[in-house]
């Protein structure tokens, strides 16, 4: 589906951020691991998170949609049912990397996981390696791509040093650690989103942080009754960016997740001169809060200056880096992102996608080995941008169109359904 986004007048009004995708996946997964019913409020209804519910149903969970939220009746930590058909994760990388942590602990049972064409290009050796060390058997296509088979075992705990700062891999090992013998430790090269640690704490699991090390002790049961999913700062980043770039805009975004491990992009924007007013969480150090904070954010169109994003900021803004490239086109001077080679293995190669996509709209942008460099020209001509089946690139194209001189036609706009089905509608209400 091709959709044109014309240059827009100011964005004005109030928006509620759509429910968080990362936290929705985790809430449903933890609920299915529990043997008591768990209510999940504000669960994201999008393609990725529907894949999670389908997967959990195939593993034996009952999921009921009620007006006040989902009710998940799970099977317990050690009782995921073995199905006949492969589990289809669709486009959901988070599901593909978190779920094996639980499945690996199902001694004597075997599961096959597969997904769409994008999933079949995404490596799973990063989760297969630690799970093999814990005693599970994982067999993948060409050693590292889906479809792949997980044979569960009685797991032993490990101390695992993550080769990349990835919340998905950290989460997979922590989930496996719930059912492994003893204490499992994951060491991160740099902080990444900590939603798994927080929801485990909320479920009364012994999980602790000591600097770069996170430990979890095995447990027999979870204590979780209700989880509320806050608004998604990565999805809200698209209307927030549109409001910063389109002259005279002024919007308020409510129910915005303010967890400091997710707000790196907002800090980058502030550094570039963006006027954003709201209370974001400060880094929590070794403390793992059992809650996800939310805020209301006021955003105004602002003149912006280029910036340099260093490697340690990357995991805290990973999904918003394509937007940094777009904002860089409108900023004065150069904007450079370092240490972001992970972007090459997202839903698409996001370095190639954003560099080629924005170049086609008139941007002065170049790919580097581990990121990109943009020279701001104060604006963007417009044209056509191919989303390459990637939800975030589709929404970058849409925002580019609103802020451009000639408008942008996005090829494959339907990809936005993966994380933000109400995206076009939300923009319309602000225009
Ligand atoms: C996610 C973590 C990030 C992010 C992805 C969601 C998560 O991936 O890009 O969209 O929910 O844990 P990595 O942990 O692989 O960097």
Short mmCIF file of C-alpha atoms and ligand atoms in Angstrom, two decimals:
data_model
loop_
_atom_site.label_atom_id
_atom_site.label_comp_id
_atom_site.label_asym_id
_atom_site.label_seq_id
_atom_site.Cartn_x
_atom_site.Cartn_y
_atom_site.Cartn_z
CA UNK A 1 0.00 0.00 0.00
CA UNK A 2 1.47 3.34 -1.09
CA UNK A 3 0.41 6.36 0.97
CA UNK A 4 1.31 10.01 0.34
CA UNK A 5 2.09 12.34 3.22
CA UNK A 6 1.81 15.96 2.11
CA UNK A 7 3.66 18.89 3.69
CA UNK A 8 1.63 19.77 6.77
CA UNK A 9 0.54 22.81 8.70
CA UNK A 10 1.30 22.79 12.43
CA UNK A 11 0.46 19.74 14.56
CA UNK A 12 -1.69 20.72 17.50
CA UNK A 13 -3.47 18.86 20.28
CA UNK A 14 -3.24 15.98 22.69
CA UNK A 15 -2.29 12.38 22.01
CA UNK A 16 -2.18 9.26 24.15
CA UNK A 17 0.90 7.18 23.35
CA UNK A 18 -0.08 3.72 22.04
CA UNK A 19 0.66 0.78 24.38
CA UNK A 20 4.28 -0.32 24.61
CA UNK A 21 5.23 -3.21 22.36
CA UNK A 22 8.24 -4.44 24.37
CA UNK A 23 6.32 -4.44 27.64
CA UNK A 24 3.23 -6.04 26.07
CA UNK A 25 5.32 -9.00 24.85
CA UNK A 26 6.86 -9.44 28.30
CA UNK A 27 3.59 -9.07 30.19
CA UNK A 28 1.86 -11.73 28.09
CA UNK A 29 4.84 -14.06 28.30
CA UNK A 30 5.19 -13.78 32.07
CA UNK A 31 1.42 -14.24 32.43
CA UNK A 32 1.62 -17.48 30.41
CA UNK A 33 4.46 -18.68 32.65
CA UNK A 34 2.23 -18.17 35.69
CA UNK A 35 -0.25 -20.81 36.83
CA UNK A 36 -2.72 -18.22 38.16
CA UNK A 37 -4.74 -15.81 35.96
CA UNK A 38 -3.00 -12.52 35.20
CA UNK A 39 -4.77 -9.39 33.94
CA UNK A 40 -2.85 -7.27 31.43
CA UNK A 41 -4.24 -3.75 31.04
CA UNK A 42 -3.58 -1.66 27.93
CA UNK A 43 -2.07 -4.57 25.97
CA UNK A 44 -0.98 -3.47 22.49
CA UNK A 45 -3.29 -4.72 19.77
CA UNK A 46 -0.88 -4.85 16.81
CA UNK A 47 0.50 -7.54 14.50
CA UNK A 48 3.61 -8.28 16.62
CA UNK A 49 1.78 -8.61 19.90
CA UNK A 50 -0.98 -10.69 18.32
CA UNK A 51 1.77 -13.10 17.24
CA UNK A 52 2.73 -13.39 20.90
CA UNK A 53 -0.82 -14.23 21.99
CA UNK A 54 -1.15 -16.83 19.22
CA UNK A 55 2.17 -18.39 20.25
CA UNK A 56 1.14 -18.53 23.90
CA UNK A 57 -2.21 -20.11 23.02
CA UNK A 58 -0.38 -22.80 21.07
CA UNK A 59 1.68 -23.45 24.22
CA UNK A 60 -1.46 -24.01 26.28
CA UNK A 61 -2.38 -20.56 27.64
CA UNK A 62 -5.99 -19.35 27.57
CA UNK A 63 -6.28 -15.72 26.56
CA UNK A 64 -9.52 -13.84 27.03
CA UNK A 65 -10.11 -10.28 25.79
CA UNK A 66 -12.22 -8.35 28.30
CA UNK A 67 -13.23 -4.69 28.26
CA UNK A 68 -10.78 -3.97 31.09
CA UNK A 69 -7.87 -5.86 29.54
CA UNK A 70 -6.59 -9.29 28.67
CA UNK A 71 -6.88 -12.15 31.09
CA UNK A 72 -4.21 -14.78 30.55
CA UNK A 73 -4.48 -18.17 32.20
CA UNK A 74 -1.07 -19.73 31.88
CA UNK A 75 0.28 -23.19 32.35
CA UNK A 76 3.07 -22.53 34.84
CA UNK A 77 6.82 -22.25 34.57
CA UNK A 78 7.49 -25.86 33.61
CA UNK A 79 4.36 -26.75 31.66
CA UNK A 80 4.48 -25.18 28.18
CA UNK A 81 2.57 -27.56 25.90
CA UNK A 82 4.35 -29.13 22.95
CA UNK A 83 2.43 -28.44 19.72
CA UNK A 84 2.42 -30.17 16.33
CA UNK A 85 2.87 -27.06 14.20
CA UNK A 86 5.77 -24.63 14.22
CA UNK A 87 5.22 -21.53 16.35
CA UNK A 88 4.84 -18.61 13.94
CA UNK A 89 6.42 -15.45 15.40
CA UNK A 90 5.38 -13.40 12.35
CA UNK A 91 7.60 -10.29 12.23
CA UNK A 92 8.25 -10.20 15.98
CA UNK A 93 11.97 -10.33 16.77
CA UNK A 94 11.33 -9.87 20.48
CA UNK A 95 9.06 -12.91 20.58
CA UNK A 96 11.58 -14.94 18.59
CA UNK A 97 14.37 -14.14 21.06
CA UNK A 98 12.51 -14.15 24.39
CA UNK A 99 10.29 -17.19 23.99
CA UNK A 100 13.19 -19.70 23.56
CA UNK A 101 14.36 -18.77 27.07
CA UNK A 102 11.18 -20.30 28.48
CA UNK A 103 10.97 -23.17 25.99
CA UNK A 104 14.57 -24.23 26.63
CA UNK A 105 13.56 -25.04 30.21
CA UNK A 106 10.74 -27.45 29.21
CA UNK A 107 12.65 -30.68 29.80
CA UNK A 108 11.95 -33.38 27.20
CA UNK A 109 9.78 -31.20 24.89
CA UNK A 110 10.59 -29.88 21.43
CA UNK A 111 9.41 -26.70 19.71
CA UNK A 112 9.97 -25.27 16.24
CA UNK A 113 9.92 -21.51 15.70
CA UNK A 114 9.58 -19.75 12.38
CA UNK A 115 8.46 -16.36 11.09
CA UNK A 116 8.15 -14.12 8.05
CA UNK A 117 10.83 -13.36 5.45
CA UNK A 118 12.37 -10.64 7.64
CA UNK A 119 12.58 -13.00 10.63
CA UNK A 120 14.33 -15.60 8.49
CA UNK A 121 17.13 -13.08 7.92
CA UNK A 122 17.64 -12.31 11.62
CA UNK A 123 20.29 -14.23 13.56
CA UNK A 124 19.30 -16.33 16.56
CA UNK A 125 22.76 -17.60 17.48
CA UNK A 126 22.92 -14.80 20.03
CA UNK A 127 20.22 -16.60 22.05
CA UNK A 128 21.12 -20.12 20.93
CA UNK A 129 24.68 -19.80 22.29
CA UNK A 130 23.77 -19.11 25.94
CA UNK A 131 20.86 -21.60 25.87
CA UNK A 132 23.22 -24.33 24.63
CA UNK A 133 25.62 -23.46 27.46
CA UNK A 134 22.70 -23.92 29.85
CA UNK A 135 22.04 -27.42 28.46
CA UNK A 136 19.30 -26.96 25.86
CA UNK A 137 19.70 -28.11 22.28
CA UNK A 138 19.04 -25.49 19.59
CA UNK A 139 19.27 -26.36 15.89
CA UNK A 140 19.01 -23.55 13.38
CA UNK A 141 19.17 -23.17 9.62
CA UNK A 142 22.76 -22.49 8.55
CA UNK A 143 23.57 -22.59 12.32
CA UNK A 144 21.97 -19.22 12.99
CA UNK A 145 18.70 -18.43 11.18
CA UNK A 146 15.03 -19.39 11.64
CA UNK A 147 13.32 -21.74 11.34
CA UNK A 148 14.94 -23.33 14.37
CA UNK A 149 14.22 -26.08 16.86
CA UNK A 150 14.53 -25.82 20.65
CA UNK A 151 14.77 -29.05 22.64
CA UNK A 152 14.12 -28.30 26.29
CA UNK A 153 16.27 -29.72 29.09
CA UNK A 154 16.91 -29.42 32.80
CA UNK A 155 18.92 -26.23 32.59
CA UNK A 156 22.00 -25.31 34.59
CA UNK A 157 22.65 -21.69 35.50
CA UNK A 158 25.45 -19.78 33.80
CA UNK A 159 27.36 -16.52 34.08
CA UNK A 160 27.01 -15.07 30.61
CA UNK A 161 28.74 -12.05 29.14
CA UNK A 162 26.63 -10.56 26.36
CA UNK A 163 28.66 -9.99 23.18
CA UNK A 164 26.24 -7.16 22.22
CA UNK A 165 24.16 -4.84 24.41
CA UNK A 166 20.84 -6.50 23.60
CA UNK A 167 17.82 -6.45 25.88
CA UNK A 168 16.36 -9.34 23.93
CA UNK A 169 19.31 -11.62 24.61
CA UNK A 170 19.56 -10.49 28.24
CA UNK A 171 15.86 -11.23 28.67
CA UNK A 172 16.11 -14.65 27.08
CA UNK A 173 18.85 -15.72 29.49
CA UNK A 174 17.03 -14.26 32.51
CA UNK A 175 13.84 -16.13 31.59
CA UNK A 176 15.78 -19.38 31.21
CA UNK A 177 17.42 -18.58 34.56
CA UNK A 178 14.01 -18.69 36.24
CA UNK A 179 13.95 -22.44 35.81
CA UNK A 180 17.69 -23.25 35.76
CA UNK A 181 19.52 -24.63 38.77
CA UNK A 182 21.06 -21.91 40.97
CA UNK A 183 21.86 -18.30 40.14
CA UNK A 184 22.16 -17.05 36.56
CA UNK A 185 24.17 -13.90 35.83
CA UNK A 186 24.07 -11.80 32.68
CA UNK A 187 26.71 -9.13 32.14
CA UNK A 188 25.86 -6.30 29.75
CA UNK A 189 28.52 -4.27 27.91
CA UNK A 190 26.25 -1.21 28.37
CA UNK A 191 22.78 -0.72 29.87
CA UNK A 192 19.86 -1.75 27.66
CA UNK A 193 16.11 -1.58 28.30
CA UNK A 194 15.27 -3.19 31.63
CA UNK A 195 11.58 -4.10 31.26
CA UNK A 196 12.23 -7.78 31.92
CA UNK A 197 14.05 -7.07 35.17
CA UNK A 198 11.22 -4.75 36.29
CA UNK A 199 8.40 -7.16 35.53
CA UNK A 200 10.32 -10.01 37.20
CA UNK A 201 10.66 -7.84 40.31
CA UNK A 202 6.97 -7.06 40.14
CA UNK A 203 6.40 -10.84 40.06
CA UNK A 204 8.47 -11.24 43.28
CA UNK A 205 11.33 -13.03 41.50
CA UNK A 206 14.75 -12.58 43.14
CA UNK A 207 16.44 -10.42 40.48
CA UNK A 208 19.26 -7.98 41.26
CA UNK A 209 21.60 -5.60 39.50
CA UNK A 210 25.17 -4.91 40.48
CA UNK A 211 26.70 -2.53 37.95
CA UNK A 212 26.74 -4.30 34.61
CA UNK A 213 25.69 -7.65 36.14
CA UNK A 214 22.10 -8.80 36.49
CA UNK A 215 21.37 -11.96 38.49
CA UNK A 216 18.26 -14.06 38.76
CA UNK A 217 17.68 -16.96 41.14
CA UNK A 218 15.46 -19.84 40.06
CA UNK A 219 11.97 -19.87 41.45
CA UNK A 220 8.96 -22.15 41.70
CA UNK A 221 6.28 -19.62 41.04
CA UNK A 222 5.55 -16.06 40.07
CA UNK A 223 3.39 -13.63 42.00
CA UNK A 224 1.63 -11.42 39.51
CA UNK A 225 -2.00 -10.36 39.37
CA UNK A 226 -2.21 -7.28 37.19
CA UNK A 227 0.24 -5.61 34.83
CA UNK A 228 -0.46 -2.25 33.26
CA UNK A 229 1.34 -1.53 29.99
CA UNK A 230 2.38 2.13 29.67
CA UNK A 231 2.53 4.10 26.40
CA UNK A 232 5.33 3.30 23.97
CA UNK A 233 8.04 5.96 23.78
CA UNK A 234 9.37 4.43 20.54
CA UNK A 235 5.99 4.71 18.79
CA UNK A 236 5.30 8.15 20.26
CA UNK A 237 8.71 9.23 18.92
CA UNK A 238 7.12 9.58 15.45
CA UNK A 239 4.46 12.20 16.30
CA UNK A 240 6.94 13.83 18.72
CA UNK A 241 9.43 14.21 15.87
CA UNK A 242 6.77 15.51 13.50
CA UNK A 243 5.85 18.18 16.07
CA UNK A 244 9.50 19.20 16.47
CA UNK A 245 10.05 19.52 12.73
CA UNK A 246 6.82 21.11 11.46
CA UNK A 247 6.86 24.86 12.16
CA UNK A 248 4.55 26.23 14.88
CA UNK A 249 3.56 22.76 16.15
CA UNK A 250 2.69 22.22 19.80
CA UNK A 251 1.45 18.86 21.08
CA UNK A 252 1.05 17.05 24.38
CA UNK A 253 1.69 13.32 24.59
CA UNK A 254 0.08 11.55 27.54
CA UNK A 255 0.75 8.17 29.18
CA UNK A 256 4.26 8.16 27.76
CA UNK A 257 6.61 5.49 29.14
CA UNK A 258 9.37 7.40 30.96
CA UNK A 259 11.67 4.49 31.88
CA UNK A 260 15.17 5.96 31.50
CA UNK A 261 16.39 2.94 29.51
CA UNK A 262 13.93 3.91 26.76
CA UNK A 263 14.21 7.68 26.62
CA UNK A 264 17.68 8.06 25.08
CA UNK A 265 16.13 9.56 21.95
CA UNK A 266 14.37 12.29 23.95
CA UNK A 267 17.68 13.17 25.61
CA UNK A 268 19.36 13.36 22.19
CA UNK A 269 16.59 15.66 20.94
CA UNK A 270 16.96 17.92 23.98
CA UNK A 271 20.68 18.16 23.32
CA UNK A 272 19.91 19.20 19.74
CA UNK A 273 17.72 22.03 21.07
CA UNK A 274 14.30 20.34 21.01
CA UNK A 275 11.80 21.89 23.41
CA UNK A 276 10.40 18.94 25.39
CA UNK A 277 8.85 19.48 28.78
CA UNK A 278 7.97 16.51 30.99
CA UNK A 279 9.36 14.45 33.84
CA UNK A 280 11.54 11.64 32.58
CA UNK A 281 12.92 9.03 34.97
CA UNK A 282 16.55 9.54 36.07
CA UNK A 283 18.93 6.55 35.77
CA UNK A 284 18.10 4.15 38.57
CA UNK A 285 21.61 2.78 39.21
CA UNK A 286 21.52 -0.68 40.79
CA UNK A 287 17.92 -0.28 41.85
CA UNK A 288 15.38 -2.26 39.79
CA UNK A 289 12.02 -0.53 40.26
CA UNK A 290 9.08 -2.96 40.05
CA UNK A 291 7.13 -0.35 38.06
CA UNK A 292 7.21 1.41 34.70
CA UNK A 293 6.96 5.19 35.14
CA UNK A 294 4.85 7.35 32.79
CA UNK A 295 4.82 11.05 32.04
CA UNK A 296 3.07 13.71 30.01
CA UNK A 297 5.34 15.42 27.51
CA UNK A 298 4.86 18.87 25.94
CA UNK A 299 6.58 19.18 22.57
CA UNK A 300 7.11 22.34 20.52
CA UNK A 301 8.59 22.92 17.06
CA UNK A 302 12.19 23.91 17.68
CA UNK A 303 15.30 24.97 15.75
CA UNK A 304 17.79 22.11 16.05
CA UNK A 305 21.59 21.73 15.95
CA UNK A 306 23.50 18.62 14.84
CA UNK A 307 24.92 16.23 17.43
CA UNK A 308 27.14 13.18 17.82
CA UNK A 309 25.54 10.03 19.23
CA UNK A 310 28.16 7.79 20.85
CA UNK A 311 28.08 4.00 21.16
CA UNK A 312 26.99 3.94 24.82
CA UNK A 313 23.83 5.92 23.97
CA UNK A 314 22.85 3.54 21.17
CA UNK A 315 21.07 0.78 23.17
CA UNK A 316 18.96 3.43 24.92
CA UNK A 317 17.75 4.88 21.60
CA UNK A 318 18.15 1.88 19.32
CA UNK A 319 14.72 1.91 17.67
CA UNK A 320 14.68 5.69 17.25
CA UNK A 321 18.03 6.01 15.45
CA UNK A 322 16.36 6.20 12.00
CA UNK A 323 14.56 9.26 13.37
CA UNK A 324 17.89 10.77 14.46
CA UNK A 325 18.87 10.60 10.78
CA UNK A 326 15.68 12.39 9.76
CA UNK A 327 16.04 15.07 12.42
CA UNK A 328 19.67 15.52 11.35
CA UNK A 329 18.44 16.60 7.88
CA UNK A 330 16.64 19.56 9.50
CA UNK A 331 19.36 20.44 12.04
CA UNK A 332 22.16 22.90 11.54
CA UNK A 333 25.52 21.18 10.98
CA UNK A 334 26.43 17.52 11.10
CA UNK A 335 24.69 14.70 12.96
CA UNK A 336 26.68 11.50 13.36
CA UNK A 337 25.75 8.15 14.92
CA UNK A 338 28.54 5.78 16.02
CA UNK A 339 28.43 2.22 17.33
CA UNK A 340 25.07 1.33 15.79
CA UNK A 341 26.01 -1.73 13.70
CA UNK A 342 23.08 -3.55 15.38
CA UNK A 343 20.79 -1.59 13.07
CA UNK A 344 21.89 -3.90 10.26
CA UNK A 345 20.06 -6.86 11.87
CA UNK A 346 16.75 -5.23 12.77
CA UNK A 347 13.46 -5.83 10.88
CA UNK A 348 15.48 -4.63 7.87
CA UNK A 349 19.04 -3.33 7.46
CA UNK A 350 18.10 0.02 8.93
CA UNK A 351 21.41 1.69 8.06
CA UNK A 352 20.92 0.91 4.36
CA UNK A 353 17.16 1.60 4.53
CA UNK A 354 17.41 4.99 6.15
CA UNK A 355 20.44 6.16 4.15
CA UNK A 356 18.96 5.13 0.79
CA UNK A 357 15.46 6.22 1.80
CA UNK A 358 16.42 9.70 2.95
CA UNK A 359 18.95 10.20 0.09
CA UNK A 360 16.04 9.62 -2.28
CA UNK A 361 14.21 12.48 -0.57
CA UNK A 362 17.15 14.86 -1.09
CA UNK A 363 19.08 14.34 2.17
CA UNK A 364 22.87 14.58 2.39
CA UNK A 365 23.47 11.38 4.31
CA UNK A 366 26.14 8.69 4.16
CA UNK A 367 26.36 5.25 5.69
CA UNK A 368 29.39 4.46 7.81
CA UNK A 369 30.47 1.04 9.02
CA UNK A 370 28.66 1.44 12.32
CA UNK A 371 26.07 4.14 11.68
CA UNK A 372 25.61 7.19 9.48
CA UNK A 373 26.50 10.86 9.07
CA UNK A 374 24.00 13.51 7.95
CA UNK A 375 24.69 17.08 6.91
CA UNK A 376 21.68 19.20 7.79
CA UNK A 377 20.35 21.49 5.09
CA UNK A 378 17.44 22.92 7.09
CA UNK A 379 14.83 20.90 5.20
CA UNK A 380 14.01 18.00 2.91
CA UNK A 381 12.71 18.05 -0.66
CA UNK A 382 10.52 14.91 -0.60
CA UNK A 383 9.86 12.11 -3.07
CA UNK A 384 9.33 8.39 -2.59
CA UNK A 385 10.58 6.15 0.23
CA UNK A 386 10.43 2.36 0.29
CA UNK A 387 9.63 1.03 3.78
CA UNK A 388 11.23 -2.34 2.90
CA UNK A 389 8.55 -4.05 4.98
CA UNK A 390 9.90 -2.31 8.10
CA UNK A 391 7.34 -0.57 10.34
CA UNK A 392 9.77 2.02 11.65
CA UNK A 393 11.04 3.00 8.20
CA UNK A 394 7.44 3.41 7.01
CA UNK A 395 6.73 5.84 9.85
CA UNK A 396 10.02 7.71 9.24
CA UNK A 397 8.81 8.23 5.65
CA UNK A 398 5.46 9.54 6.86
CA UNK A 399 7.01 12.05 9.26
CA UNK A 400 9.50 13.09 6.56
CA UNK A 401 6.55 13.79 4.27
CA UNK A 402 4.81 16.10 6.75
CA UNK A 403 8.01 18.09 7.29
CA UNK A 404 9.16 18.09 3.64
CA UNK A 405 8.70 20.73 0.91
CA UNK A 406 7.05 18.44 -1.67
CA UNK A 407 5.57 15.51 0.31
CA UNK A 408 6.60 11.85 0.50
CA UNK A 409 4.99 8.75 -0.95
CA UNK A 410 5.68 5.80 1.36
CA UNK A 411 5.81 2.45 -0.41
CA UNK A 412 4.53 -0.26 1.94
CA UNK A 413 2.87 1.90 4.59
CA UNK A 414 0.94 -1.15 5.88
CA UNK A 415 4.13 -2.20 7.72
CA UNK A 416 3.18 0.30 10.47
CA UNK A 417 0.54 -2.23 11.60
CA UNK A 418 3.33 -4.22 13.22
CA UNK A 419 3.69 -1.78 16.12
CA UNK A 420 1.37 1.22 15.70
CA UNK A 421 -1.91 0.43 13.91
CA UNK A 422 -3.46 3.82 14.80
CA UNK A 423 -0.50 5.81 13.49
CA UNK A 424 -2.10 7.53 10.47
CA UNK A 425 -5.26 8.22 12.46
CA UNK A 426 -3.28 9.76 15.35
CA UNK A 427 -1.43 12.05 12.91
CA UNK A 428 -4.74 13.11 11.34
CA UNK A 429 -6.16 14.17 14.71
CA UNK A 430 -3.11 16.38 15.30
CA UNK A 431 -3.20 18.04 11.87
C1 LIG B 1 13.68 -5.00 22.19
C2 LIG B 1 15.03 -4.76 22.23
C3 LIG B 1 15.77 -4.15 21.12
C4 LIG B 1 14.84 -3.41 20.18
C5 LIG B 1 13.63 -4.21 19.82
C6 LIG B 1 12.84 -4.57 21.07
C7 LIG B 1 13.06 -5.68 23.35
O1 LIG B 1 16.43 -5.17 20.42
O2 LIG B 1 15.53 -3.04 19.01
O3 LIG B 1 12.79 -3.46 18.96
O4 LIG B 1 11.81 -5.66 23.45
O5 LIG B 1 13.79 -6.24 24.16
P1 LIG B 1 17.88 -5.72 20.91
O6 LIG B 1 17.72 -6.08 22.32
O7 LIG B 1 18.18 -6.93 20.09
O8 LIG B 1 18.82 -4.59 20.66
#
